[in-house]
């Protein structure tokens, strides 16, 4: 049963909230009003205080949404410098929840929530879940980790907001996940795309056909994935798979999500002002051109960030969606500016390798890219796992498969790489975010 906190009913049958269909001019007016308030709210925070004391800027100096460019950027380093809560906007006793990043390379970046923040968060996740088909009569299996990570709880409360049933199976123990899918007749799966692929391949290896599963659709997030990977998962599980996007520093999964048209993720513009900027010049890119996603909070109470540099690369379009929603849409994340490596003058993202691999029958999306510099030139080695039906002890067959994969990688990336074919079930599986790139160069020699 849904918690009393989330007892309101949806806006109407097609859309969860009237904000999803707000006329563009009204949305811009609302964003401007909230941007002004945000500026005044954060100007005394330690990480922004020097900027605002120097510029004397206030919310009254923001006359249009373009004036967001007057404001300073925020980076992950800024948050780490203020660890744990130098960016807190409320007294500590008003915090009702704390989440954060994994902190695998440093201390985690933390974000806090008020009671109203949790209501907002649940409503935002409910929007894209509802847009992708989730209704109150469905049962949802959440194969996300629960804990500091925002994914599990973020999706949990959005599902609860809609009123659907929840099986919090968490990540791992794939055979048990499949047992639950079959025995409990789960309608919807929540997972990272890499773990969903693991489930899908295990289903195939167990001899279970897609039409024998009750699953109807899935919502995947927390890492970049390609359309080719989407199609593979959809075929193996017999579902429609939807993409969503968010990050813990901003709110968690909530920034954007796909509708049933699967034609870009609708941005929740009443709560987030999103820019798409060239990652080096930090100037706006043309609509449809890839750039770094930069986000300003417009509605969060406990913590709020100005122009947060996500490092995620995507495109943005304001073209109308056939679903009737009027919000701007963003593409899937095609890479990260800090995961991108430059190889002999060519920008390389792991997602490009994945795209190439999934064009070749026999290759899998289980791969690792290693970049080395044994002499004066960079070298790229791609390890890729081969499907069981295609793995052979005949040298000629494996060389033919190798040539096909190398050809596709060169077409997609423009690079010649070394390729190592790995036996089935030999490469590491990931329950959380997958590790795809190892840069082993010593660039400071």
Coordinates of C-alpha atoms in Angstrom, one line a residue:
X1 CA 0.0 0.0 0.0
X2 CA 1.3 3.5 -0.9
X3 CA 2.5 5.6 2.0
X4 CA 0.1 8.3 3.2
X5 CA 2.7 10.8 2.0
X6 CA 1.9 10.0 -1.6
X7 CA -1.9 9.7 -1.5
X8 CA -2.8 12.3 -4.3
X9 CA -4.1 11.0 -7.6
X10 CA -2.5 11.6 -11.0
X11 CA -3.3 14.8 -13.0
X12 CA -5.1 12.8 -15.7
X13 CA -5.0 9.6 -17.6
X14 CA -2.3 10.4 -20.2
X15 CA 0.1 12.5 -18.1
X16 CA 1.1 12.3 -14.5
X17 CA 1.4 16.1 -14.0
X18 CA 0.2 19.2 -15.8
X19 CA 3.8 20.4 -15.8
X20 CA 4.5 17.8 -18.6
X21 CA 2.2 19.7 -21.0
X22 CA 2.7 23.3 -19.9
X23 CA 2.9 25.7 -22.8
X24 CA 6.6 26.6 -23.5
X25 CA 6.2 30.3 -22.7
X26 CA 4.5 29.5 -19.3
X27 CA 7.3 27.0 -18.5
X28 CA 10.0 29.6 -19.2
X29 CA 8.2 32.1 -16.9
X30 CA 8.0 29.5 -14.2
X31 CA 11.7 28.6 -14.6
X32 CA 12.8 32.2 -14.5
X33 CA 10.8 32.8 -11.3
X34 CA 12.3 29.8 -9.6
X35 CA 15.9 30.6 -10.9
X36 CA 15.7 34.0 -9.3
X37 CA 14.7 32.4 -5.9
X38 CA 17.4 29.9 -6.2
X39 CA 20.1 32.5 -6.7
X40 CA 19.0 34.4 -3.6
X41 CA 18.8 31.1 -1.7
X42 CA 22.3 29.9 -2.4
X43 CA 24.3 33.2 -2.5
X44 CA 25.5 32.9 1.1
X45 CA 26.7 29.3 0.8
X46 CA 30.5 29.0 1.4
X47 CA 31.3 27.8 -2.1
X48 CA 29.4 30.6 -3.7
X49 CA 29.9 33.4 -1.2
X50 CA 33.1 34.9 -2.8
X51 CA 31.5 35.0 -6.2
X52 CA 28.4 36.8 -5.0
X53 CA 30.3 39.2 -2.7
X54 CA 32.5 40.2 -5.7
X55 CA 29.7 40.5 -8.3
X56 CA 26.9 41.8 -6.0
X57 CA 24.6 39.7 -8.1
X58 CA 21.1 39.0 -6.7
X59 CA 18.0 37.3 -8.1
X60 CA 16.8 40.7 -9.3
X61 CA 19.7 40.8 -11.8
X62 CA 18.4 37.6 -13.5
X63 CA 16.1 39.0 -16.2
X64 CA 15.9 36.0 -18.6
X65 CA 16.9 32.4 -18.6
X66 CA 20.0 33.4 -20.7
X67 CA 21.2 35.2 -17.6
X68 CA 22.0 31.8 -16.1
X69 CA 25.3 32.3 -17.9
X70 CA 26.1 35.1 -15.4
X71 CA 26.3 32.4 -12.6
X72 CA 29.2 30.3 -11.6
X73 CA 29.7 26.7 -12.4
X74 CA 29.7 24.0 -9.7
X75 CA 31.9 20.9 -9.9
X76 CA 32.3 17.7 -8.0
X77 CA 35.5 19.1 -6.5
X78 CA 33.5 22.0 -5.1
X79 CA 31.2 19.5 -3.3
X80 CA 34.2 17.5 -2.0
X81 CA 35.8 20.7 -0.7
X82 CA 32.6 21.4 1.3
X83 CA 32.3 17.8 2.5
X84 CA 30.1 16.8 4.2
X85 CA 27.6 19.6 4.1
X86 CA 29.1 23.0 3.4
X87 CA 26.3 23.4 0.8
X88 CA 23.4 22.7 3.2
X89 CA 20.6 25.3 3.0
X90 CA 18.6 24.1 6.1
X91 CA 19.4 23.4 9.7
X92 CA 20.6 19.9 10.2
X93 CA 17.6 18.8 12.3
X94 CA 15.4 19.4 9.2
X95 CA 17.1 16.7 7.2
X96 CA 15.0 13.7 6.7
X97 CA 17.2 11.7 4.3
X98 CA 20.8 11.7 3.1
X99 CA 22.1 10.0 -0.1
X100 CA 25.3 10.3 -2.1
X101 CA 27.7 9.0 -4.6
X102 CA 29.6 5.8 -4.1
X103 CA 32.8 7.5 -3.1
X104 CA 35.0 4.8 -4.7
X105 CA 37.8 7.2 -5.6
X106 CA 37.3 9.7 -2.7
X107 CA 34.9 10.7 -0.1
X108 CA 31.3 10.6 -1.4
X109 CA 29.5 13.7 -2.5
X110 CA 26.4 13.9 -0.3
X111 CA 23.0 15.4 -0.8
X112 CA 20.2 16.0 1.7
X113 CA 16.5 16.0 1.5
X114 CA 13.6 17.7 3.4
X115 CA 10.2 16.1 3.6
X116 CA 9.0 18.3 0.7
X117 CA 12.1 17.2 -1.3
X118 CA 11.1 13.6 -0.9
X119 CA 7.6 14.3 -2.1
X120 CA 9.0 16.2 -5.1
X121 CA 11.5 13.4 -5.9
X122 CA 8.8 10.7 -5.8
X123 CA 6.6 12.8 -8.0
X124 CA 9.3 13.4 -10.6
X125 CA 10.2 9.7 -10.8
X126 CA 6.5 8.8 -11.0
X127 CA 6.2 11.0 -14.1
X128 CA 8.7 9.1 -16.3
X129 CA 7.6 5.7 -14.9
X130 CA 4.0 6.6 -15.8
X131 CA 5.0 7.9 -19.2
X132 CA 6.6 4.5 -19.8
X133 CA 3.5 2.5 -19.0
X134 CA 3.6 1.9 -15.2
X135 CA 0.2 1.7 -13.6
X136 CA -1.1 0.9 -10.1
X137 CA -2.0 -2.7 -11.0
X138 CA 1.6 -3.6 -11.9
X139 CA 4.3 -5.4 -9.8
X140 CA 7.8 -3.9 -10.1
X141 CA 11.0 -5.8 -9.4
X142 CA 13.8 -3.4 -8.3
X143 CA 17.2 -5.0 -9.0
X144 CA 19.0 -1.9 -7.9
X145 CA 21.2 -1.6 -4.9
X146 CA 19.6 0.0 -1.8
X147 CA 21.7 2.3 0.4
X148 CA 23.6 5.5 -0.2
X149 CA 23.0 5.1 -4.0
X150 CA 19.9 7.1 -5.0
X151 CA 18.7 4.6 -7.6
X152 CA 17.0 2.1 -5.4
X153 CA 15.1 4.4 -3.1
X154 CA 14.5 7.0 -5.9
X155 CA 12.7 4.5 -8.1
X156 CA 11.1 2.8 -5.1
X157 CA 9.2 5.9 -3.9
X158 CA 8.2 6.9 -7.5
X159 CA 6.7 3.4 -7.9
X160 CA 5.0 3.8 -4.6
X161 CA 3.7 7.2 -5.6
X162 CA 1.9 5.6 -8.5
X163 CA 0.6 2.8 -6.2
X164 CA 2.1 -0.2 -8.0
X165 CA 3.4 -3.2 -6.1
X166 CA 7.2 -3.4 -5.3
X167 CA 9.5 -6.3 -5.0
X168 CA 12.8 -4.8 -3.6
X169 CA 15.0 -7.7 -4.8
X170 CA 18.1 -5.5 -4.9
X171 CA 21.1 -6.3 -7.2
X172 CA 22.8 -9.7 -7.5
X173 CA 21.8 -13.4 -7.3
X174 CA 20.6 -13.5 -10.9
X175 CA 19.0 -17.0 -10.7
X176 CA 16.9 -15.8 -7.8
X177 CA 16.0 -12.7 -9.8
X178 CA 14.7 -14.9 -12.6
X179 CA 12.9 -17.1 -10.2
X180 CA 11.0 -14.1 -8.9
X181 CA 10.3 -12.9 -12.4
X182 CA 8.6 -16.2 -13.2
X183 CA 7.0 -17.1 -9.8
X184 CA 5.7 -13.6 -8.9
X185 CA 4.7 -12.7 -12.5
X186 CA 6.6 -9.4 -12.4
X187 CA 5.4 -6.8 -14.9
X188 CA 8.3 -4.3 -14.8
X189 CA 12.0 -4.6 -14.1
X190 CA 14.2 -1.8 -12.7
X191 CA 18.0 -2.3 -13.1
X192 CA 21.2 -0.9 -14.6
X193 CA 21.3 -1.8 -18.3
X194 CA 24.4 -3.9 -17.8
X195 CA 22.8 -6.0 -15.1
X196 CA 19.6 -6.3 -17.2
X197 CA 21.8 -7.7 -20.0
X198 CA 23.2 -10.2 -17.5
X199 CA 19.7 -11.3 -16.5
X200 CA 18.6 -11.5 -20.2
X201 CA 21.6 -13.7 -21.1
X202 CA 21.0 -15.9 -18.2
X203 CA 17.4 -16.3 -19.2
X204 CA 18.5 -17.3 -22.7
X205 CA 21.1 -19.7 -21.4
X206 CA 18.4 -21.3 -19.2
X207 CA 16.3 -22.0 -22.3
X208 CA 13.5 -19.6 -21.3
X209 CA 11.8 -18.0 -24.2
X210 CA 10.8 -14.3 -24.1
X211 CA 7.1 -15.2 -24.4
X212 CA 7.4 -17.4 -21.3
X213 CA 8.2 -14.4 -19.2
X214 CA 5.5 -12.1 -17.8
X215 CA 7.6 -9.0 -18.1
X216 CA 6.1 -6.2 -20.1
X217 CA 8.6 -3.3 -19.8
X218 CA 11.6 -2.1 -17.9
X219 CA 13.2 1.2 -16.8
X220 CA 17.0 1.3 -16.9
X221 CA 19.4 4.0 -15.7
X222 CA 22.5 4.8 -13.7
X223 CA 24.9 4.3 -16.6
X224 CA 25.3 5.0 -20.3
X225 CA 24.0 2.4 -22.8
X226 CA 23.4 2.3 -26.5
X227 CA 20.3 1.8 -28.6
X228 CA 21.8 -1.4 -29.9
X229 CA 22.0 -2.7 -26.3
X230 CA 18.4 -1.7 -25.8
X231 CA 17.3 -3.7 -28.8
X232 CA 19.2 -6.7 -27.6
X233 CA 17.7 -6.7 -24.2
X234 CA 14.2 -6.1 -25.6
X235 CA 14.6 -9.1 -27.9
X236 CA 16.0 -11.4 -25.2
X237 CA 13.3 -10.5 -22.6
X238 CA 10.4 -9.6 -24.9
X239 CA 9.9 -6.2 -23.4
X240 CA 10.0 -2.4 -24.1
X241 CA 13.0 -0.9 -22.3
X242 CA 12.9 2.8 -21.3
X243 CA 15.8 5.1 -20.4
X244 CA 16.0 7.6 -17.5
X245 CA 18.6 10.0 -16.2
X246 CA 19.6 11.6 -12.9
X247 CA 22.5 12.0 -10.6
X248 CA 22.8 12.0 -6.8
X249 CA 24.3 15.5 -6.6
X250 CA 21.2 17.0 -8.1
X251 CA 18.4 14.8 -6.8
X252 CA 18.8 11.2 -8.0
X253 CA 16.9 9.6 -10.8
X254 CA 14.4 12.3 -11.7
X255 CA 16.0 14.8 -14.2
X256 CA 14.5 13.1 -17.3
X257 CA 13.0 10.0 -18.6
X258 CA 11.5 8.5 -21.7
X259 CA 7.8 8.2 -22.7
X260 CA 6.4 5.3 -24.7
X261 CA 7.7 6.8 -27.9
X262 CA 11.3 6.1 -26.9
X263 CA 12.4 9.3 -28.7
X264 CA 14.5 11.1 -26.1
X265 CA 14.1 11.7 -22.3
X266 CA 11.7 14.4 -21.3
X267 CA 13.4 16.9 -19.0
X268 CA 11.5 17.9 -15.8
X269 CA 12.0 21.5 -16.6
X270 CA 9.9 22.9 -13.7
X271 CA 12.6 21.6 -11.3
X272 CA 15.8 21.6 -13.4
X273 CA 17.2 24.2 -15.7
X274 CA 19.4 22.2 -18.2
X275 CA 22.1 23.6 -20.5
X276 CA 24.1 21.8 -23.1
X277 CA 27.6 23.2 -23.4
X278 CA 30.8 22.5 -25.2
X279 CA 32.9 20.8 -22.6
X280 CA 36.0 22.8 -23.3
X281 CA 34.7 26.3 -24.2
X282 CA 31.6 26.0 -21.9
X283 CA 29.6 27.9 -24.6
X284 CA 26.1 26.6 -25.6
X285 CA 26.2 24.2 -28.5
X286 CA 23.6 24.2 -31.3
X287 CA 20.4 22.2 -30.8
X288 CA 21.1 18.6 -31.7
X289 CA 24.9 18.9 -31.2
X290 CA 26.5 16.9 -28.4
X291 CA 27.6 18.8 -25.4
X292 CA 28.0 18.5 -21.6
X293 CA 24.8 18.5 -19.6
X294 CA 24.9 21.3 -17.0
X295 CA 22.1 21.5 -14.4
X296 CA 20.7 24.1 -12.0
X297 CA 18.3 23.0 -9.3
X298 CA 15.1 25.1 -9.3
X299 CA 13.0 23.5 -6.5
X300 CA 15.1 21.5 -4.1
X301 CA 15.1 22.8 -0.5
X302 CA 17.9 21.1 1.4
X303 CA 20.7 21.4 -1.1
X304 CA 20.6 23.3 -4.4
X305 CA 23.4 23.7 -7.0
X306 CA 24.1 26.3 -9.6
X307 CA 25.2 25.1 -13.1
X308 CA 26.5 21.7 -11.9
X309 CA 28.8 20.2 -14.5
X310 CA 27.7 16.6 -14.8
X311 CA 30.4 15.6 -17.3
X312 CA 27.8 13.7 -19.2
X313 CA 27.6 14.2 -22.9
X314 CA 24.2 14.2 -24.7
X315 CA 22.1 16.3 -27.2
X316 CA 19.0 18.3 -26.5
X317 CA 16.0 19.1 -28.7
X318 CA 13.0 21.3 -28.2
X319 CA 11.1 19.7 -31.1
X320 CA 7.6 18.5 -30.1
X321 CA 7.2 14.9 -29.1
X322 CA 4.3 12.9 -30.5
X323 CA 3.2 11.9 -27.0
X324 CA 2.0 15.5 -26.5
X325 CA 4.4 16.4 -23.7
X326 CA 5.9 19.9 -24.3
X327 CA 9.1 19.6 -22.3
X328 CA 12.6 19.7 -23.9
X329 CA 14.1 16.3 -24.5
X330 CA 17.7 15.0 -24.1
X331 CA 19.3 12.0 -25.8
X332 CA 20.7 9.1 -24.1
X333 CA 24.2 9.8 -22.6
X334 CA 26.7 9.0 -25.3
X335 CA 29.7 9.3 -22.9
X336 CA 31.4 11.4 -20.3
X337 CA 33.8 14.2 -20.8
X338 CA 36.0 12.7 -18.1
X339 CA 35.7 9.2 -19.5
X340 CA 36.6 10.3 -23.0
X341 CA 40.1 9.5 -24.1
X342 CA 41.9 11.2 -27.0
X343 CA 43.6 8.6 -29.2
X344 CA 45.9 10.0 -31.9
X345 CA 43.7 13.1 -32.0
X346 CA 40.4 11.2 -32.1
X347 CA 37.9 11.5 -29.2
X348 CA 36.9 8.0 -28.1
X349 CA 34.0 7.1 -25.8
X350 CA 33.3 3.6 -24.5
X351 CA 29.7 3.8 -25.8
X352 CA 31.1 3.9 -29.4
X353 CA 32.9 0.6 -28.9
X354 CA 29.6 -0.9 -27.5
X355 CA 27.7 0.4 -30.5
X356 CA 30.2 -1.2 -32.9
X357 CA 30.2 -4.6 -31.0
X358 CA 26.4 -4.9 -31.0
X359 CA 26.4 -4.5 -34.8
X360 CA 28.2 -7.8 -35.2
X361 CA 26.3 -11.1 -34.6
X362 CA 28.4 -13.1 -32.1
X363 CA 29.8 -10.2 -30.1
X364 CA 28.4 -9.3 -26.7
X365 CA 28.3 -6.0 -24.8
X366 CA 30.7 -7.5 -22.2
X367 CA 34.0 -5.7 -23.1
X368 CA 36.9 -3.8 -21.7
X369 CA 38.9 -1.0 -23.4
X370 CA 42.6 -0.7 -22.4
X371 CA 44.6 2.3 -23.5
X372 CA 48.4 2.1 -23.4
X373 CA 51.4 4.0 -24.7
X374 CA 54.3 1.5 -25.1
X375 CA 56.3 4.0 -27.1
X376 CA 55.4 7.4 -28.5
X377 CA 52.0 6.3 -29.9
X378 CA 48.8 5.4 -28.1
X379 CA 47.4 1.9 -28.5
X380 CA 43.9 0.7 -27.8
X381 CA 43.1 -2.9 -27.0
X382 CA 39.5 -4.1 -26.8
X383 CA 38.7 -7.3 -25.0
X384 CA 35.3 -8.6 -26.0
X385 CA 33.4 -11.7 -24.9
X386 CA 31.9 -13.9 -27.7
X387 CA 28.5 -15.6 -27.6
X388 CA 28.7 -19.4 -27.0
X389 CA 27.2 -20.3 -30.4
X390 CA 29.9 -18.2 -32.2
X391 CA 33.0 -19.2 -30.1
X392 CA 34.9 -21.9 -32.0
X393 CA 38.2 -23.8 -32.0
X394 CA 38.5 -23.2 -35.7
X395 CA 41.0 -20.5 -36.3
X396 CA 39.4 -19.4 -39.6
X397 CA 36.0 -18.8 -38.0
X398 CA 37.4 -16.8 -35.2
X399 CA 39.5 -14.7 -37.6
X400 CA 36.5 -14.0 -39.7
X401 CA 34.6 -12.8 -36.6
X402 CA 37.6 -10.7 -35.5
X403 CA 37.7 -9.0 -38.9
X404 CA 34.0 -8.1 -38.8
X405 CA 34.3 -6.6 -35.3
X406 CA 37.5 -4.6 -36.2
X407 CA 35.7 -3.3 -39.3
X408 CA 32.8 -2.0 -37.3
X409 CA 35.0 -0.4 -34.7
X410 CA 36.9 1.4 -37.3
X411 CA 33.7 2.6 -39.0
X412 CA 32.2 3.9 -35.7
X413 CA 35.4 5.4 -34.2
X414 CA 37.7 6.0 -37.1
X415 CA 40.4 4.1 -35.1
X416 CA 42.4 0.9 -35.7
X417 CA 42.5 -1.1 -32.5
X418 CA 43.8 -4.4 -31.3
X419 CA 41.2 -7.0 -30.5
X420 CA 41.2 -9.9 -28.0
X421 CA 38.3 -12.3 -28.3
X422 CA 37.3 -13.8 -24.9
X423 CA 35.5 -17.1 -24.3
X424 CA 31.9 -17.1 -23.1
X425 CA 31.2 -16.2 -19.5
X426 CA 34.8 -15.2 -18.8
X427 CA 34.5 -11.4 -18.5
X428 CA 33.4 -9.7 -15.3
X429 CA 29.7 -9.0 -14.8
X430 CA 28.6 -5.9 -13.0
X431 CA 25.6 -5.5 -10.6
X432 CA 26.1 -1.7 -10.5
X433 CA 27.8 0.6 -12.9
X434 CA 30.0 -1.3 -15.4
X435 CA 33.7 -0.5 -15.7
X436 CA 34.5 -0.2 -19.4
X437 CA 37.7 1.8 -19.7
X438 CA 41.3 1.4 -18.3
X439 CA 43.6 4.2 -19.2
X440 CA 47.1 2.7 -18.5
X441 CA 49.1 5.5 -20.0
X442 CA 51.5 7.5 -17.9
X443 CA 50.7 10.9 -19.4
X444 CA 53.0 12.8 -17.1
X445 CA 56.3 11.1 -18.0

